[in-house]
mmCIF file of C-alpha atoms and ligand atoms in Angstrom:
data_model
loop_
_atom_site.group_PDB
_atom_site.id
_atom_site.type_symbol
_atom_site.label_atom_id
_atom_site.label_comp_id
_atom_site.label_asym_id
_atom_site.label_seq_id
_atom_site.Cartn_x
_atom_site.Cartn_y
_atom_site.Cartn_z
ATOM 1 C CA UNK A 9 -0.004 0.195 0.136
ATOM 2 C CA UNK A 10 0.733 3.305 -0.515
ATOM 3 C CA UNK A 11 2.336 5.202 2.752
ATOM 4 C CA UNK A 12 1.924 8.656 1.758
ATOM 5 C CA UNK A 13 -1.445 9.949 0.017
ATOM 6 C CA UNK A 14 -2.747 13.220 -0.188
ATOM 7 C CA UNK A 15 -6.456 14.933 -0.798
ATOM 8 C CA UNK A 16 -7.599 18.111 -2.851
ATOM 9 C CA UNK A 17 -11.095 19.471 -2.821
ATOM 10 C CA UNK A 18 -11.602 21.760 -5.931
ATOM 11 C CA UNK A 19 -14.544 24.028 -7.534
ATOM 12 C CA UNK A 20 -17.679 25.001 -5.569
ATOM 13 C CA UNK A 21 -17.826 24.198 -1.884
ATOM 14 C CA UNK A 22 -20.887 21.702 -1.302
ATOM 15 C CA UNK A 23 -22.166 19.827 1.776
ATOM 16 C CA UNK A 24 -20.494 16.416 2.084
ATOM 17 C CA UNK A 25 -16.680 17.431 1.349
ATOM 18 C CA UNK A 26 -15.598 17.126 4.957
ATOM 19 C CA UNK A 27 -17.548 13.433 5.189
ATOM 20 C CA UNK A 28 -15.305 12.682 1.951
ATOM 21 C CA UNK A 29 -12.158 13.677 3.707
ATOM 22 C CA UNK A 30 -12.846 12.011 6.982
ATOM 23 C CA UNK A 31 -13.654 8.981 5.295
ATOM 24 C CA UNK A 32 -10.226 8.649 3.046
ATOM 25 C CA UNK A 33 -8.201 9.974 5.918
ATOM 26 C CA UNK A 34 -9.707 7.400 8.908
ATOM 27 C CA UNK A 35 -9.443 4.491 6.287
ATOM 28 C CA UNK A 36 -5.883 5.096 5.018
ATOM 29 C CA UNK A 37 -4.702 5.422 8.600
ATOM 30 C CA UNK A 38 -6.624 2.666 10.546
ATOM 31 C CA UNK A 39 -6.528 0.104 7.876
ATOM 32 C CA UNK A 40 -3.546 0.848 5.600
ATOM 33 C CA UNK A 41 -1.354 2.717 7.998
ATOM 34 C CA UNK A 42 -0.653 5.202 5.548
ATOM 35 C CA UNK A 43 0.040 8.983 5.889
ATOM 36 C CA UNK A 44 -2.320 11.378 4.692
ATOM 37 C CA UNK A 45 -1.658 15.229 3.604
ATOM 38 C CA UNK A 46 -4.119 17.626 2.755
ATOM 39 C CA UNK A 47 -3.947 20.161 -0.212
ATOM 40 C CA UNK A 48 -4.930 23.809 0.417
ATOM 41 C CA UNK A 49 -7.319 25.516 -1.578
ATOM 42 C CA UNK A 50 -7.718 22.715 -4.191
ATOM 43 C CA UNK A 51 -4.973 23.517 -7.331
ATOM 44 C CA UNK A 52 -4.360 26.332 -5.642
ATOM 45 C CA UNK A 53 -2.282 24.832 -3.231
ATOM 46 C CA UNK A 54 -0.717 22.432 -5.908
ATOM 47 C CA UNK A 55 0.335 25.236 -7.880
ATOM 48 C CA UNK A 56 1.998 27.183 -4.900
ATOM 49 C CA UNK A 57 2.948 24.523 -2.854
ATOM 50 C CA UNK A 58 0.745 24.555 0.332
ATOM 51 C CA UNK A 59 -0.047 21.468 2.086
ATOM 52 C CA UNK A 60 -0.275 20.326 5.670
ATOM 53 C CA UNK A 61 -0.219 16.606 7.527
ATOM 54 C CA UNK A 62 -3.889 15.423 8.073
ATOM 55 C CA UNK A 63 -4.178 13.270 11.197
ATOM 56 C CA UNK A 64 -6.867 11.360 12.691
ATOM 57 C CA UNK A 65 -7.647 14.106 15.005
ATOM 58 C CA UNK A 66 -7.873 16.704 12.197
ATOM 59 C CA UNK A 67 -10.685 14.701 10.678
ATOM 60 C CA UNK A 68 -12.438 13.660 14.050
ATOM 61 C CA UNK A 69 -15.811 15.529 14.226
ATOM 62 C CA UNK A 70 -16.224 16.938 10.847
ATOM 63 C CA UNK A 71 -18.523 14.779 9.156
ATOM 64 C CA UNK A 72 -21.674 17.088 9.694
ATOM 65 C CA UNK A 73 -19.506 19.981 9.058
ATOM 66 C CA UNK A 74 -20.423 21.867 5.551
ATOM 67 C CA UNK A 75 -17.725 23.288 3.357
ATOM 68 C CA UNK A 76 -14.112 21.788 3.351
ATOM 69 C CA UNK A 77 -11.642 21.902 5.948
ATOM 70 C CA UNK A 78 -8.909 22.453 3.206
ATOM 71 C CA UNK A 79 -10.626 25.224 1.004
ATOM 72 C CA UNK A 80 -11.117 25.179 -1.987
ATOM 73 C CA UNK A 81 -10.902 27.555 -5.291
ATOM 74 C CA UNK A 82 -13.092 27.332 -8.373
ATOM 75 C CA UNK A 83 -10.592 29.380 -10.622
ATOM 76 C CA UNK A 84 -7.284 28.089 -10.205
ATOM 77 C CA UNK A 85 -6.443 25.539 -13.082
ATOM 78 C CA UNK A 86 -2.954 24.732 -13.250
ATOM 79 C CA UNK A 87 -2.778 24.715 -17.328
ATOM 80 C CA UNK A 88 -4.648 27.905 -17.690
ATOM 81 C CA UNK A 89 -3.458 30.241 -14.923
ATOM 82 C CA UNK A 90 -4.117 33.768 -13.933
ATOM 83 C CA UNK A 91 -1.393 35.846 -14.222
ATOM 84 C CA UNK A 92 -0.921 39.605 -14.606
ATOM 85 C CA UNK A 93 -2.989 40.242 -17.656
ATOM 86 C CA UNK A 94 -3.040 36.757 -19.108
ATOM 87 C CA UNK A 95 -3.191 32.931 -18.342
ATOM 88 C CA UNK A 96 0.207 30.861 -17.751
ATOM 89 C CA UNK A 97 0.812 27.075 -17.838
ATOM 90 C CA UNK A 98 2.049 26.060 -14.562
ATOM 91 C CA UNK A 99 1.205 22.494 -14.568
ATOM 92 C CA UNK A 100 5.091 22.058 -14.671
ATOM 93 C CA UNK A 101 5.126 23.604 -11.243
ATOM 94 C CA UNK A 102 2.087 21.211 -9.786
ATOM 95 C CA UNK A 103 3.969 18.061 -11.127
ATOM 96 C CA UNK A 104 7.164 19.314 -9.821
ATOM 97 C CA UNK A 105 5.463 19.766 -6.524
ATOM 98 C CA UNK A 106 3.713 16.650 -6.228
ATOM 99 C CA UNK A 107 7.175 14.555 -7.076
ATOM 100 C CA UNK A 108 8.545 16.690 -4.265
ATOM 101 C CA UNK A 109 5.832 15.525 -1.843
ATOM 102 C CA UNK A 110 6.451 11.762 -1.721
ATOM 103 C CA UNK A 111 2.943 10.815 -2.248
ATOM 104 C CA UNK A 112 1.760 8.031 -4.127
ATOM 105 C CA UNK A 113 -1.671 9.192 -5.309
ATOM 106 C CA UNK A 114 -3.601 12.061 -5.085
ATOM 107 C CA UNK A 115 -7.450 11.926 -4.274
ATOM 108 C CA UNK A 116 -9.080 14.786 -6.137
ATOM 109 C CA UNK A 117 -12.335 15.499 -4.945
ATOM 110 C CA UNK A 118 -14.521 17.563 -7.539
ATOM 111 C CA UNK A 119 -16.687 18.389 -10.197
ATOM 112 C CA UNK A 120 -16.312 18.417 -13.973
ATOM 113 C CA UNK A 121 -13.811 21.101 -13.926
ATOM 114 C CA UNK A 122 -11.642 19.704 -11.019
ATOM 115 C CA UNK A 123 -11.599 16.345 -13.063
ATOM 116 C CA UNK A 124 -11.128 17.314 -16.468
ATOM 117 C CA UNK A 125 -7.792 18.934 -15.043
ATOM 118 C CA UNK A 126 -7.322 15.602 -12.809
ATOM 119 C CA UNK A 127 -7.368 13.761 -16.021
ATOM 120 C CA UNK A 128 -4.882 16.094 -17.599
ATOM 121 C CA UNK A 129 -2.311 15.628 -14.785
ATOM 122 C CA UNK A 130 -2.703 11.872 -14.995
ATOM 123 C CA UNK A 131 -2.006 12.018 -18.386
ATOM 124 C CA UNK A 132 1.298 14.074 -17.261
ATOM 125 C CA UNK A 133 2.381 11.017 -15.134
ATOM 126 C CA UNK A 134 0.686 11.793 -11.802
ATOM 127 C CA UNK A 135 -1.097 9.137 -10.151
ATOM 128 C CA UNK A 136 -4.549 10.220 -9.432
ATOM 129 C CA UNK A 137 -8.224 8.990 -8.650
ATOM 130 C CA UNK A 138 -11.353 11.290 -8.287
ATOM 131 C CA UNK A 139 -14.425 11.436 -6.098
ATOM 132 C CA UNK A 140 -17.641 12.816 -7.400
ATOM 133 C CA UNK A 141 -18.539 15.889 -6.063
ATOM 134 C CA UNK A 142 -21.225 18.863 -6.881
ATOM 135 C CA UNK A 143 -24.538 20.233 -6.204
ATOM 136 C CA UNK A 144 -25.110 20.463 -9.894
ATOM 137 C CA UNK A 145 -25.123 16.868 -10.136
ATOM 138 C CA UNK A 146 -24.091 17.300 -13.715
ATOM 139 C CA UNK A 147 -20.923 14.829 -13.889
ATOM 140 C CA UNK A 148 -20.315 12.395 -16.330
ATOM 141 C CA UNK A 149 -19.973 8.388 -15.325
ATOM 142 C CA UNK A 150 -22.150 8.607 -12.080
ATOM 143 C CA UNK A 151 -25.983 8.416 -11.404
ATOM 144 C CA UNK A 152 -25.474 11.188 -8.348
ATOM 145 C CA UNK A 153 -22.953 13.778 -6.922
ATOM 146 C CA UNK A 154 -22.576 14.131 -3.488
ATOM 147 C CA UNK A 155 -23.934 17.586 -2.214
ATOM 148 C CA UNK A 156 -26.834 17.058 -4.496
ATOM 149 C CA UNK A 157 -29.277 15.469 -1.935
ATOM 150 C CA UNK A 158 -28.408 18.257 0.237
ATOM 151 C CA UNK A 159 -28.634 21.284 -2.226
ATOM 152 C CA UNK A 160 -32.306 19.518 -3.194
ATOM 153 C CA UNK A 161 -33.403 19.808 0.571
ATOM 154 C CA UNK A 162 -32.479 23.274 1.424
ATOM 155 C CA UNK A 163 -34.236 24.485 -1.745
ATOM 156 C CA UNK A 164 -37.344 22.062 -1.234
ATOM 157 C CA UNK A 165 -37.262 23.991 2.478
ATOM 158 C CA UNK A 166 -37.061 26.745 0.611
ATOM 159 C CA UNK A 167 -39.977 26.549 -1.944
ATOM 160 C CA UNK A 168 -42.062 25.353 1.018
ATOM 161 C CA UNK A 169 -41.594 28.565 2.784
ATOM 162 C CA UNK A 170 -42.294 30.532 -0.395
ATOM 163 C CA UNK A 171 -45.435 28.553 -0.856
ATOM 164 C CA UNK A 172 -46.628 29.950 2.145
ATOM 165 C CA UNK A 173 -46.346 33.639 1.481
ATOM 166 C CA UNK A 174 -47.186 33.143 -2.075
ATOM 167 C CA UNK A 175 -50.695 31.652 -1.130
ATOM 168 C CA UNK A 176 -51.154 34.487 1.731
ATOM 169 C CA UNK A 177 -50.309 37.250 -0.896
ATOM 170 C CA UNK A 178 -52.136 35.677 -3.867
ATOM 171 C CA UNK A 179 -48.604 36.337 -5.724
ATOM 172 C CA UNK A 180 -46.640 34.760 -8.662
ATOM 173 C CA UNK A 181 -43.121 33.629 -6.697
ATOM 174 C CA UNK A 182 -40.191 32.891 -8.772
ATOM 175 C CA UNK A 183 -37.380 30.716 -6.983
ATOM 176 C CA UNK A 184 -34.080 30.731 -8.943
ATOM 177 C CA UNK A 185 -31.612 27.741 -7.993
ATOM 178 C CA UNK A 186 -28.297 26.757 -9.237
ATOM 179 C CA UNK A 187 -26.871 23.821 -11.659
ATOM 180 C CA UNK A 188 -25.026 25.721 -14.077
ATOM 181 C CA UNK A 189 -26.113 24.498 -17.670
ATOM 182 C CA UNK A 190 -28.213 21.589 -15.831
ATOM 183 C CA UNK A 191 -31.401 21.733 -14.100
ATOM 184 C CA UNK A 192 -31.154 18.519 -11.989
ATOM 185 C CA UNK A 193 -31.645 20.791 -8.867
ATOM 186 C CA UNK A 194 -34.532 22.477 -10.116
ATOM 187 C CA UNK A 195 -36.361 19.278 -11.495
ATOM 188 C CA UNK A 196 -35.736 17.671 -8.348
ATOM 189 C CA UNK A 197 -36.681 20.498 -5.902
ATOM 190 C CA UNK A 198 -39.533 21.617 -7.967
ATOM 191 C CA UNK A 199 -40.897 17.923 -7.820
ATOM 192 C CA UNK A 200 -40.488 17.721 -4.485
ATOM 193 C CA UNK A 201 -41.804 21.524 -3.502
ATOM 194 C CA UNK A 202 -45.009 20.980 -5.743
ATOM 195 C CA UNK A 203 -43.825 23.535 -8.443
ATOM 196 C CA UNK A 204 -46.391 24.869 -10.967
ATOM 197 C CA UNK A 205 -43.893 25.703 -13.251
ATOM 198 C CA UNK A 206 -40.420 24.190 -13.481
ATOM 199 C CA UNK A 207 -37.826 25.881 -15.787
ATOM 200 C CA UNK A 208 -34.822 23.944 -16.868
ATOM 201 C CA UNK A 209 -32.165 24.594 -19.355
ATOM 202 C CA UNK A 210 -32.938 21.377 -21.340
ATOM 203 C CA UNK A 211 -35.876 22.777 -22.263
ATOM 204 C CA UNK A 212 -35.911 26.165 -23.624
ATOM 205 C CA UNK A 213 -39.212 28.146 -22.437
ATOM 206 C CA UNK A 214 -41.931 30.263 -24.004
ATOM 207 C CA UNK A 215 -42.775 33.263 -22.241
ATOM 208 C CA UNK A 216 -46.339 32.889 -23.691
ATOM 209 C CA UNK A 217 -46.398 29.080 -22.365
ATOM 210 C CA UNK A 218 -45.967 30.411 -18.868
ATOM 211 C CA UNK A 219 -48.145 33.313 -18.939
ATOM 212 C CA UNK A 220 -51.192 31.138 -20.330
ATOM 213 C CA UNK A 221 -50.268 28.672 -17.437
ATOM 214 C CA UNK A 222 -50.147 31.340 -14.938
ATOM 215 C CA UNK A 223 -53.575 32.710 -15.967
ATOM 216 C CA UNK A 224 -55.034 29.189 -16.354
ATOM 217 C CA UNK A 225 -54.545 28.374 -12.660
ATOM 218 C CA UNK A 226 -55.840 32.102 -11.692
ATOM 219 C CA UNK A 227 -58.979 31.655 -13.762
ATOM 220 C CA UNK A 228 -59.610 28.119 -12.099
ATOM 221 C CA UNK A 229 -59.335 30.195 -8.542
ATOM 222 C CA UNK A 230 -55.689 29.264 -7.938
ATOM 223 C CA UNK A 231 -54.298 32.923 -6.899
ATOM 224 C CA UNK A 232 -50.861 32.043 -6.693
ATOM 225 C CA UNK A 233 -48.525 30.361 -8.767
ATOM 226 C CA UNK A 234 -44.679 28.812 -7.843
ATOM 227 C CA UNK A 235 -42.181 28.929 -11.124
ATOM 228 C CA UNK A 236 -39.129 27.182 -10.148
ATOM 229 C CA UNK A 237 -36.439 28.264 -12.581
ATOM 230 C CA UNK A 238 -32.695 26.887 -13.033
ATOM 231 C CA UNK A 239 -30.023 29.826 -13.242
ATOM 232 C CA UNK A 240 -29.335 28.327 -16.776
ATOM 233 C CA UNK A 241 -32.669 28.208 -18.282
ATOM 234 C CA UNK A 242 -33.297 30.256 -21.375
ATOM 235 C CA UNK A 243 -36.220 31.341 -24.003
ATOM 236 C CA UNK A 244 -36.295 29.196 -26.700
ATOM 237 C CA UNK A 245 -33.911 30.664 -29.390
ATOM 238 C CA UNK A 246 -32.581 33.036 -26.778
ATOM 239 C CA UNK A 247 -29.804 32.752 -24.510
ATOM 240 C CA UNK A 248 -29.032 32.651 -20.318
ATOM 241 C CA UNK A 249 -28.858 35.399 -18.192
ATOM 242 C CA UNK A 250 -25.194 36.222 -17.050
ATOM 243 C CA UNK A 251 -24.624 37.492 -13.359
ATOM 244 C CA UNK A 252 -20.939 38.009 -13.428
ATOM 245 C CA UNK A 253 -17.597 37.464 -15.617
ATOM 246 C CA UNK A 254 -14.983 36.131 -13.414
ATOM 247 C CA UNK A 255 -12.064 37.171 -15.535
ATOM 248 C CA UNK A 256 -9.554 35.235 -13.591
ATOM 249 C CA UNK A 257 -11.066 31.926 -13.831
ATOM 250 C CA UNK A 258 -10.702 29.596 -16.226
ATOM 251 C CA UNK A 259 -14.578 29.087 -16.735
ATOM 252 C CA UNK A 260 -15.291 32.872 -16.353
ATOM 253 C CA UNK A 261 -19.098 32.805 -16.619
ATOM 254 C CA UNK A 262 -21.327 32.833 -13.488
ATOM 255 C CA UNK A 263 -25.146 33.087 -14.395
ATOM 256 C CA UNK A 264 -27.793 34.306 -12.343
ATOM 257 C CA UNK A 265 -30.774 36.771 -12.530
ATOM 258 C CA UNK A 266 -33.003 34.709 -14.878
ATOM 259 C CA UNK A 267 -35.832 35.180 -12.056
ATOM 260 C CA UNK A 268 -35.792 39.072 -12.277
ATOM 261 C CA UNK A 269 -35.948 38.667 -16.113
ATOM 262 C CA UNK A 270 -38.982 36.461 -15.755
ATOM 263 C CA UNK A 271 -40.656 38.211 -13.026
ATOM 264 C CA UNK A 272 -40.848 41.397 -14.942
ATOM 265 C CA UNK A 273 -42.322 39.714 -18.044
ATOM 266 C CA UNK A 274 -44.803 37.640 -15.924
ATOM 267 C CA UNK A 275 -46.330 40.702 -14.141
ATOM 268 C CA UNK A 276 -46.031 42.957 -16.878
ATOM 269 C CA UNK A 277 -48.282 40.220 -19.030
ATOM 270 C CA UNK A 278 -50.649 38.962 -16.271
ATOM 271 C CA UNK A 279 -50.806 41.997 -13.683
ATOM 272 C CA UNK A 280 -50.510 39.590 -11.211
ATOM 273 C CA UNK A 281 -48.296 40.712 -8.592
ATOM 274 C CA UNK A 282 -44.888 38.953 -9.119
ATOM 275 C CA UNK A 283 -41.779 38.422 -6.600
ATOM 276 C CA UNK A 284 -38.266 36.965 -7.292
ATOM 277 C CA UNK A 285 -35.591 34.909 -4.729
ATOM 278 C CA UNK A 286 -32.639 33.724 -5.249
ATOM 279 C CA UNK A 287 -31.823 30.920 -3.362
ATOM 280 C CA UNK A 288 -28.213 31.205 -4.611
ATOM 281 C CA UNK A 289 -25.232 29.889 -2.182
ATOM 282 C CA UNK A 290 -27.543 28.794 0.524
ATOM 283 C CA UNK A 291 -27.679 26.033 -1.476
ATOM 284 C CA UNK A 292 -23.840 24.833 -1.019
ATOM 285 C CA UNK A 293 -23.595 25.477 2.509
ATOM 286 C CA UNK A 294 -24.600 23.382 5.846
ATOM 287 C CA UNK A 295 -24.580 20.132 7.089
ATOM 288 C CA UNK A 296 -25.007 17.246 4.627
ATOM 289 C CA UNK A 297 -28.149 15.106 4.402
ATOM 290 C CA UNK A 298 -27.977 12.005 6.008
ATOM 291 C CA UNK A 299 -27.932 10.293 2.119
ATOM 292 C CA UNK A 300 -24.912 12.630 1.301
ATOM 293 C CA UNK A 301 -22.948 11.637 4.305
ATOM 294 C CA UNK A 302 -23.579 8.223 3.504
ATOM 295 C CA UNK A 303 -22.623 8.520 0.473
ATOM 296 C CA UNK A 304 -20.006 10.497 1.028
ATOM 297 C CA UNK A 305 -18.166 7.846 3.830
ATOM 298 C CA UNK A 306 -19.188 5.081 0.720
ATOM 299 C CA UNK A 307 -17.094 7.122 -2.095
ATOM 300 C CA UNK A 308 -14.307 8.040 0.255
ATOM 301 C CA UNK A 309 -13.941 4.626 1.894
ATOM 302 C CA UNK A 310 -14.135 3.144 -1.805
ATOM 303 C CA UNK A 311 -11.348 5.230 -3.376
ATOM 304 C CA UNK A 312 -8.714 3.923 -0.490
ATOM 305 C CA UNK A 313 -9.676 0.259 -2.208
ATOM 306 C CA UNK A 314 -8.745 2.182 -5.749
ATOM 307 C CA UNK A 315 -5.241 3.372 -4.493
ATOM 308 C CA UNK A 316 -4.661 -0.099 -3.203
ATOM 309 C CA UNK A 317 -5.267 -1.655 -6.570
ATOM 310 C CA UNK A 318 -3.522 1.122 -8.195
ATOM 311 C CA UNK A 319 -6.440 1.772 -10.401
ATOM 312 C CA UNK A 320 -5.004 5.357 -11.003
ATOM 313 C CA UNK A 321 -6.998 7.793 -13.937
ATOM 314 C CA UNK A 322 -10.564 6.766 -12.376
ATOM 315 C CA UNK A 323 -13.183 8.210 -10.483
ATOM 316 C CA UNK A 324 -15.271 6.279 -8.528
ATOM 317 C CA UNK A 325 -19.035 6.478 -9.564
ATOM 318 C CA UNK A 326 -22.266 5.633 -8.680
ATOM 319 C CA UNK A 327 -23.861 3.031 -10.735
ATOM 320 C CA UNK A 328 -27.518 2.106 -9.559
ATOM 321 C CA UNK A 329 -26.893 0.610 -5.951
ATOM 322 C CA UNK A 330 -23.094 -0.116 -6.849
ATOM 323 C CA UNK A 331 -19.998 1.979 -7.038
ATOM 324 C CA UNK A 332 -18.253 1.578 -10.319
ATOM 325 C CA UNK A 333 -14.393 2.735 -11.390
ATOM 326 C CA UNK A 334 -15.003 5.272 -14.535
ATOM 327 C CA UNK A 335 -11.987 6.647 -16.349
ATOM 328 C CA UNK A 336 -11.519 10.032 -15.837
ATOM 329 C CA UNK A 337 -11.290 10.934 -19.797
ATOM 330 C CA UNK A 338 -15.119 9.828 -19.700
ATOM 331 C CA UNK A 339 -16.001 11.904 -16.579
ATOM 332 C CA UNK A 340 -14.043 14.860 -18.578
ATOM 333 C CA UNK A 341 -16.344 14.826 -21.662
ATOM 334 C CA UNK A 342 -18.620 17.323 -20.729
ATOM 335 C CA UNK A 343 -21.696 17.785 -18.489
ATOM 336 C CA UNK A 344 -24.541 15.490 -17.948
ATOM 337 C CA UNK A 345 -27.729 17.175 -18.674
ATOM 338 C CA UNK A 346 -31.444 15.846 -18.317
ATOM 339 C CA UNK A 347 -32.730 14.000 -21.320
ATOM 340 C CA UNK A 348 -36.023 15.202 -22.204
ATOM 341 C CA UNK A 349 -37.609 11.966 -21.991
ATOM 342 C CA UNK A 350 -36.454 11.854 -17.984
ATOM 343 C CA UNK A 351 -38.824 9.511 -15.969
ATOM 344 C CA UNK A 352 -39.130 12.534 -13.553
ATOM 345 C CA UNK A 353 -40.163 15.049 -16.475
ATOM 346 C CA UNK A 354 -42.764 12.669 -17.149
ATOM 347 C CA UNK A 355 -44.050 12.369 -13.716
ATOM 348 C CA UNK A 356 -44.005 16.097 -13.042
ATOM 349 C CA UNK A 357 -45.998 16.624 -16.477
ATOM 350 C CA UNK A 358 -48.124 13.754 -15.119
ATOM 351 C CA UNK A 359 -49.324 16.043 -12.118
ATOM 352 C CA UNK A 360 -49.887 18.945 -13.910
ATOM 353 C CA UNK A 361 -46.189 20.380 -13.867
ATOM 354 C CA UNK A 362 -45.762 22.887 -16.859
ATOM 355 C CA UNK A 363 -41.934 23.059 -18.292
ATOM 356 C CA UNK A 364 -42.747 26.408 -20.165
ATOM 357 C CA UNK A 365 -43.001 24.613 -23.594
ATOM 358 C CA UNK A 366 -46.215 23.688 -25.110
ATOM 359 C CA UNK A 367 -44.968 20.071 -25.192
ATOM 360 C CA UNK A 368 -47.905 18.722 -22.864
ATOM 361 C CA UNK A 369 -48.727 21.470 -20.303
ATOM 362 C CA UNK A 370 -52.140 21.764 -21.733
ATOM 363 C CA UNK A 371 -52.931 17.881 -22.325
ATOM 364 C CA UNK A 372 -51.882 18.659 -25.982
ATOM 365 C CA UNK A 373 -49.153 15.195 -25.843
HETATM 366 O O1 F6P B 21 -20.868 24.353 -9.568
HETATM 367 C C1 F6P B 21 -21.636 24.627 -8.425
HETATM 368 C C2 F6P B 21 -22.050 26.101 -8.377
HETATM 369 O O2 F6P B 21 -22.630 26.520 -7.364
HETATM 370 C C3 F6P B 21 -23.385 26.471 -9.836
HETATM 371 O O3 F6P B 21 -24.192 26.041 -9.682
HETATM 372 C C4 F6P B 21 -22.896 27.856 -9.772
HETATM 373 O O4 F6P B 21 -23.603 28.228 -11.156
HETATM 374 C C5 F6P B 21 -21.538 28.227 -9.734
HETATM 375 O O5 F6P B 21 -21.401 27.065 -8.888
HETATM 376 C C6 F6P B 21 -21.398 29.675 -8.761
HETATM 377 O O6 F6P B 21 -20.274 29.618 -8.769
HETATM 378 P P1 F6P B 21 -19.587 30.839 -7.641
HETATM 379 O O7 F6P B 21 -19.450 30.583 -5.888
HETATM 380 O O8 F6P B 21 -18.098 31.292 -8.363
HETATM 381 O O9 F6P B 21 -20.533 32.192 -7.606
#
């Protein structure tokens, strides 16, 4: 067995990161007599050689803790690192730093950006294994990522709270959720929270359809409507709403603001009072759900087996009830989006949920 391994958390934080760090570290120490080191702030720490030992005591009591004790960055990319006015390749520094750490494997816990970089480092000779993390749930090679369930729970709680105020004030309430180009959070939380209209990037919406749905409900005596919109949702033939361009990030576009755009349009066309709420980073913080704690522990302990077997260049993925090795190369092929024939979309349509398309919203199959 390896006698020294390193752990890194990259990309946006989410609930369950510490549970994975704990699982990897405890198993590596208890069952393999291994030393563990933690890289600080994701790839930023690898580039600038910042790391520290992780002892048993360091990971004790962190199972329920949100965020990551190691810190993270969703900007630093060793192959395209912001410097002055441009970007430079610092991957040679990273390879050198890793060699000097004397580790036999690097555990990269991250989403598609982090694991695509991990794949490149693997190709550059670094022994690496990956663990799938993201609230967005948009990673190829796995049915689910840890952090997603916790984000859905927070969002569902939010929708429940919005529901009562929507009912009381007879308003249209629009709840914007994260997810980048994927609508997984909107679909799951929309279903769990009983959203009347759920807008996801995978189904471009038509504002006329949304207005008709709201008016139809209003005519039937439903004096409020709940619209759950993914930050990456866009109108048919139109584009996403960009909140911010982060210039020193390898992936600079941050989405956001669609709820306010829609709110204006719906209010002016229906004459019904409308308010917009953005769930934002609330979806990433706080304690993981029990589902995520269990998943994180399964993934973290299993990844130590992969290291023992030298199954480098792979991520541990979820396939039904099983955990499977997935080549990082496959994971790096872009986001996993919802297919429009997804069973959850069918179920939602069956209970009258409108997706902003004329598909089956008004029983016109
Ligand atoms: O990928 C996780 C995520 O929370 C996305 O859902 C969201 O678009 C993005 O990160 C937000 O990034 P930042 O924290 O840089 O605003």
